XYZ file of N, CA, C and O in Angstrom:
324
model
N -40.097 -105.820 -1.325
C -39.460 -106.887 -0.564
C -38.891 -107.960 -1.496
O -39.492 -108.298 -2.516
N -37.622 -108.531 -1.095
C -37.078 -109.468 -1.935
C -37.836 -111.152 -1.914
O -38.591 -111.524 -1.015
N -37.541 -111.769 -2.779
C -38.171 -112.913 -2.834
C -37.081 -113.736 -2.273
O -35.893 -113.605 -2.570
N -37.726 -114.873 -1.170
C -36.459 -115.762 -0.438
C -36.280 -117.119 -1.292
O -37.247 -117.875 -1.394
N -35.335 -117.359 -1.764
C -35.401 -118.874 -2.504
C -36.281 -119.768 -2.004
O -36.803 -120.579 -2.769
N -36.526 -119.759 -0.892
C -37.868 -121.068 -0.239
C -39.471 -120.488 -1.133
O -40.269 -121.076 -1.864
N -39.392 -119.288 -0.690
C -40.511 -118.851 -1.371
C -40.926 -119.026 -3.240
O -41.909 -119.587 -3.725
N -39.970 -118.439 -3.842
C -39.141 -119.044 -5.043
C -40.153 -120.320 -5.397
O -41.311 -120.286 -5.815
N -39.324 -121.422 -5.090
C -39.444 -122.528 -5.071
C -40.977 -123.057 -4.969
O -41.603 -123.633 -5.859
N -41.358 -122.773 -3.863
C -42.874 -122.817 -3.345
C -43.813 -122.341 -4.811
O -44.492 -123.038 -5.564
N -43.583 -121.210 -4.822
C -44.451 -120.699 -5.866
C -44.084 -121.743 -7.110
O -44.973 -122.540 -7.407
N -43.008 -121.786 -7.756
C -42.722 -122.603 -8.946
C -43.786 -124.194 -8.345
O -44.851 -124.425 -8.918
N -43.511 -124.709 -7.703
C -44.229 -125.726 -7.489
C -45.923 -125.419 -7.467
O -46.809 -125.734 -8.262
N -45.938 -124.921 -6.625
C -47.447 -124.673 -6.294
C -48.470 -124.360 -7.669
O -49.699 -124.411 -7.696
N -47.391 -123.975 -8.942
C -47.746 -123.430 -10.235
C -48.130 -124.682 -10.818
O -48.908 -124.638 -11.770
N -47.684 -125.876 -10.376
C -47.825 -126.929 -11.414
C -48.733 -128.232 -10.942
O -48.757 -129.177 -10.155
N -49.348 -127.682 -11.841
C -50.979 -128.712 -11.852
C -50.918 -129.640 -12.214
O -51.729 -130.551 -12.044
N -49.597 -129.662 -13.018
C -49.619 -130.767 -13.928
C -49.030 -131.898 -14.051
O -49.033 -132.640 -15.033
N -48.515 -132.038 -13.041
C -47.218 -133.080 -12.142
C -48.368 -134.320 -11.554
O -49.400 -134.158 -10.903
N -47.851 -135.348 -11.974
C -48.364 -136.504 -11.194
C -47.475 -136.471 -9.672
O -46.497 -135.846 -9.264
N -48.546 -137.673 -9.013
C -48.061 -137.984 -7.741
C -46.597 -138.226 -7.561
O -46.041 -137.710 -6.592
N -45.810 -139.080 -8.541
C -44.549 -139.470 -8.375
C -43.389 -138.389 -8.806
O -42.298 -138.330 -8.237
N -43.779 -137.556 -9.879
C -43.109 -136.451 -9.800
C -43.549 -135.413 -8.723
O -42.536 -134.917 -8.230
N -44.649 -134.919 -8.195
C -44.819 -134.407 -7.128
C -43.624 -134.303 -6.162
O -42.976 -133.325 -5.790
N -43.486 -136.261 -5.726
C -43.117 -136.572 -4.538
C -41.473 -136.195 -4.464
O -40.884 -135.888 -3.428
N -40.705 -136.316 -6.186
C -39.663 -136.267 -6.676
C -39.265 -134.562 -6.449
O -38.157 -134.317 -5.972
N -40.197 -133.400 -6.804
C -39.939 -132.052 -6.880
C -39.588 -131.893 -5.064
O -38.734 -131.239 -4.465
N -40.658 -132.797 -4.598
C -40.771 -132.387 -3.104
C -39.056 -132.629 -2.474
O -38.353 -131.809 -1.883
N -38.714 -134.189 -2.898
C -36.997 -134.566 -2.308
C -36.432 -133.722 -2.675
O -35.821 -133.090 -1.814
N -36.331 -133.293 -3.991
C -35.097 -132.169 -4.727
C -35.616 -130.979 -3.721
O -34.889 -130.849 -2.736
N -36.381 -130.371 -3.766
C -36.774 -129.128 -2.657
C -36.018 -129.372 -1.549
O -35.119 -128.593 -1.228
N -36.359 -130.714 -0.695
C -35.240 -130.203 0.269
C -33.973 -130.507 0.356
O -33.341 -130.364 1.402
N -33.419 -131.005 -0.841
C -32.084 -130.719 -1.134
C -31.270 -129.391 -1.609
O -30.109 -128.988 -1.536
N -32.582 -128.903 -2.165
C -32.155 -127.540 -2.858
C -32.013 -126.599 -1.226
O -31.181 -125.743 -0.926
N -32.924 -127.041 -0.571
C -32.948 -125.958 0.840
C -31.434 -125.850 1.576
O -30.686 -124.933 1.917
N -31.418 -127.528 1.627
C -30.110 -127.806 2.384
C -28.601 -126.950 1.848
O -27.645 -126.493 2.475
N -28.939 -127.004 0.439
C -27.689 -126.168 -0.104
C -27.689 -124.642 -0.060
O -26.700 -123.996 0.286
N -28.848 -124.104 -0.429
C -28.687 -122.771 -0.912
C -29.474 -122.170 0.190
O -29.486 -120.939 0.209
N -30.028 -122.695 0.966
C -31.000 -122.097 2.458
C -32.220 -121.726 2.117
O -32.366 -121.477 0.920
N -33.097 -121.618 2.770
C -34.629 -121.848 2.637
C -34.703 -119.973 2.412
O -35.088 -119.403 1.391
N -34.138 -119.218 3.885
C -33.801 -117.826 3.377
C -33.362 -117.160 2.523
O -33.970 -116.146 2.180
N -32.337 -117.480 2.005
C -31.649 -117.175 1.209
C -32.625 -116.115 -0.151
O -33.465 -116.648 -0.876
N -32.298 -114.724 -0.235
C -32.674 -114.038 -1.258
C -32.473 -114.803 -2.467
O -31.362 -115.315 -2.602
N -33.485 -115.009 -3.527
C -33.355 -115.413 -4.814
C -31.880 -114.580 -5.793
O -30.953 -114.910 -6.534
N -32.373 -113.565 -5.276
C -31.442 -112.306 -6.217
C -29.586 -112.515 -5.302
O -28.550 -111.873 -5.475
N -29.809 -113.337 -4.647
C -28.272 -113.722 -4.232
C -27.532 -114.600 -4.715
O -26.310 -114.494 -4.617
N -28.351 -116.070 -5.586
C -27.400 -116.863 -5.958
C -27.360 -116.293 -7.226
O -28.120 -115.662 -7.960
N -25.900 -116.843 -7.248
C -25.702 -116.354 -9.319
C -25.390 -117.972 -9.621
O -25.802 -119.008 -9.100
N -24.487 -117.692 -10.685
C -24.034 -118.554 -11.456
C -22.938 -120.089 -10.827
O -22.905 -121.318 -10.763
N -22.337 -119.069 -10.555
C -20.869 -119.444 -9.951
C -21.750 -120.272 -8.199
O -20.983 -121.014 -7.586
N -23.081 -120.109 -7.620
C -23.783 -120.830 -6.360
C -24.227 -122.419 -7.031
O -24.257 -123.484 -6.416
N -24.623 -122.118 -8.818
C -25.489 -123.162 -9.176
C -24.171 -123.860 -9.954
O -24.355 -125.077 -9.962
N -23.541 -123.683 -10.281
C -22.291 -124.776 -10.483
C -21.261 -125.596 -9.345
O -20.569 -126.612 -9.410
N -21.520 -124.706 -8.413
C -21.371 -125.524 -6.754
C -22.498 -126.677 -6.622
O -22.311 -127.876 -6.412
N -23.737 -125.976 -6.806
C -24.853 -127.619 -6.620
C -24.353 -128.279 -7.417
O -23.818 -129.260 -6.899
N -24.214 -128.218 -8.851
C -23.933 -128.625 -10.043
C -22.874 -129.785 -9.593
O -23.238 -130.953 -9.734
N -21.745 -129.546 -9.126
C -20.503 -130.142 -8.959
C -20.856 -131.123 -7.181
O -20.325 -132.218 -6.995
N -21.747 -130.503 -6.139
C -22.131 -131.470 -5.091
C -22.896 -132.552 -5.725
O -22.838 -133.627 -5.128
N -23.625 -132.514 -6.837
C -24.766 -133.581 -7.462
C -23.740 -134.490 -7.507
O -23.796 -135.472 -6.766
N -22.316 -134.247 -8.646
C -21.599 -134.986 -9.587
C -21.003 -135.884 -8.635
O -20.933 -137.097 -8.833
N -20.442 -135.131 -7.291
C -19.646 -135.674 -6.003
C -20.252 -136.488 -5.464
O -19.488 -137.390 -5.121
N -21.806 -136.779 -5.032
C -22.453 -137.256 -4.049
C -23.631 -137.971 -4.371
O -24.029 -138.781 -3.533
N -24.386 -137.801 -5.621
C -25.319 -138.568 -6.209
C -25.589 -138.858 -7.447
O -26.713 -139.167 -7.841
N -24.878 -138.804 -7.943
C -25.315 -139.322 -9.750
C -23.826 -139.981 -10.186
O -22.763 -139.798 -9.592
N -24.059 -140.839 -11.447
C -23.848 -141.341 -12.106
C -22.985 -141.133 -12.810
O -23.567 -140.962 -13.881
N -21.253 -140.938 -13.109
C -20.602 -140.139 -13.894
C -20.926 -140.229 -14.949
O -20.431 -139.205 -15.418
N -21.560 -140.849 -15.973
C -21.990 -141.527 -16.969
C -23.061 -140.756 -17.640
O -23.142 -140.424 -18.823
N -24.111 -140.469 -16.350
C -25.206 -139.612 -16.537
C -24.551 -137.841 -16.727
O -24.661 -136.963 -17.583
N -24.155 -137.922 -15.972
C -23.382 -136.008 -16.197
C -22.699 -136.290 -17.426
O -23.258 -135.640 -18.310
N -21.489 -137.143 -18.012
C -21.398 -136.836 -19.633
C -22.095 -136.909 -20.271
O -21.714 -136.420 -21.335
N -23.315 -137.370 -20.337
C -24.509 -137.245 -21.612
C -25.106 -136.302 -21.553
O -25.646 -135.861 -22.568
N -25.239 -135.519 -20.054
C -25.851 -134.797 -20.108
C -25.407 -132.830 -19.545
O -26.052 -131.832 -19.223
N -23.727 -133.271 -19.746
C -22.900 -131.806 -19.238
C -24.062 -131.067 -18.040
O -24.729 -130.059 -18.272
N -24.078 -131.694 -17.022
C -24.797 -130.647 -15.683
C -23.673 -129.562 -15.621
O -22.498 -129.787 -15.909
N -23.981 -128.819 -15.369
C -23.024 -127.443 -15.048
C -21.930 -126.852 -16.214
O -20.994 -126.090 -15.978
N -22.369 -127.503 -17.737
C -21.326 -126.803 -18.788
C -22.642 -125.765 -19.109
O -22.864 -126.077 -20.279
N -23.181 -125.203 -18.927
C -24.558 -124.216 -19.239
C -25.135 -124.722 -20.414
O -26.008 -123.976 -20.859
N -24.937 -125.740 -21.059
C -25.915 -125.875 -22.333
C -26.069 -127.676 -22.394
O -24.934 -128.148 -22.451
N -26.816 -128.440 -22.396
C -27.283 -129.575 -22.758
C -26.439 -129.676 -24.160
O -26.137 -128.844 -25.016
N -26.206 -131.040 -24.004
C -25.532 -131.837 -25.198
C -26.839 -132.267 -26.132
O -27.886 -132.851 -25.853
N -26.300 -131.709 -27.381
C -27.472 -132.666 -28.184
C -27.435 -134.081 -28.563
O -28.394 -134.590 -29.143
């Protein structure tokens, strides 16, 4: 059986012991932003590349900082040093 991105997600979280309360609460908002975009159903093995440069480019449109994306190229695949 395929793994559903909600599930995905769940597990990656549920893995980490090591998260304080405020990042907790932070993984928890991004979760359901991540749901809203890519669907809670959604097979893992369905998004590619070309799904996560769509979030990539809704972040740049709708919540961050232009300032913050040049220091930090979201969606060029490699972090600026």
């Amino acid at each position: 059986p395929a793994l559903t991105f909600g599930a995905f997600v769940d597990a990656f979280l549920g893995s980490r012991d090591d998260l304080k309360p405020n990042m907790r609460t932070t993984f928890a908002q991004t979760r359901k932003a991540l749901m809203r975009h890519f669907g809670e159903d959604r097979l893992i093995n369905a998004i590619n590349a070309g799904d996560a440069d769509e979030w990539a480019a809704t972040l740049r449109k709708f919540y961050a900082q232009p300032a913050w994306f040049a220091r930090n190229r979201i969606g060029s695949g490699s972090p600026r040093s």
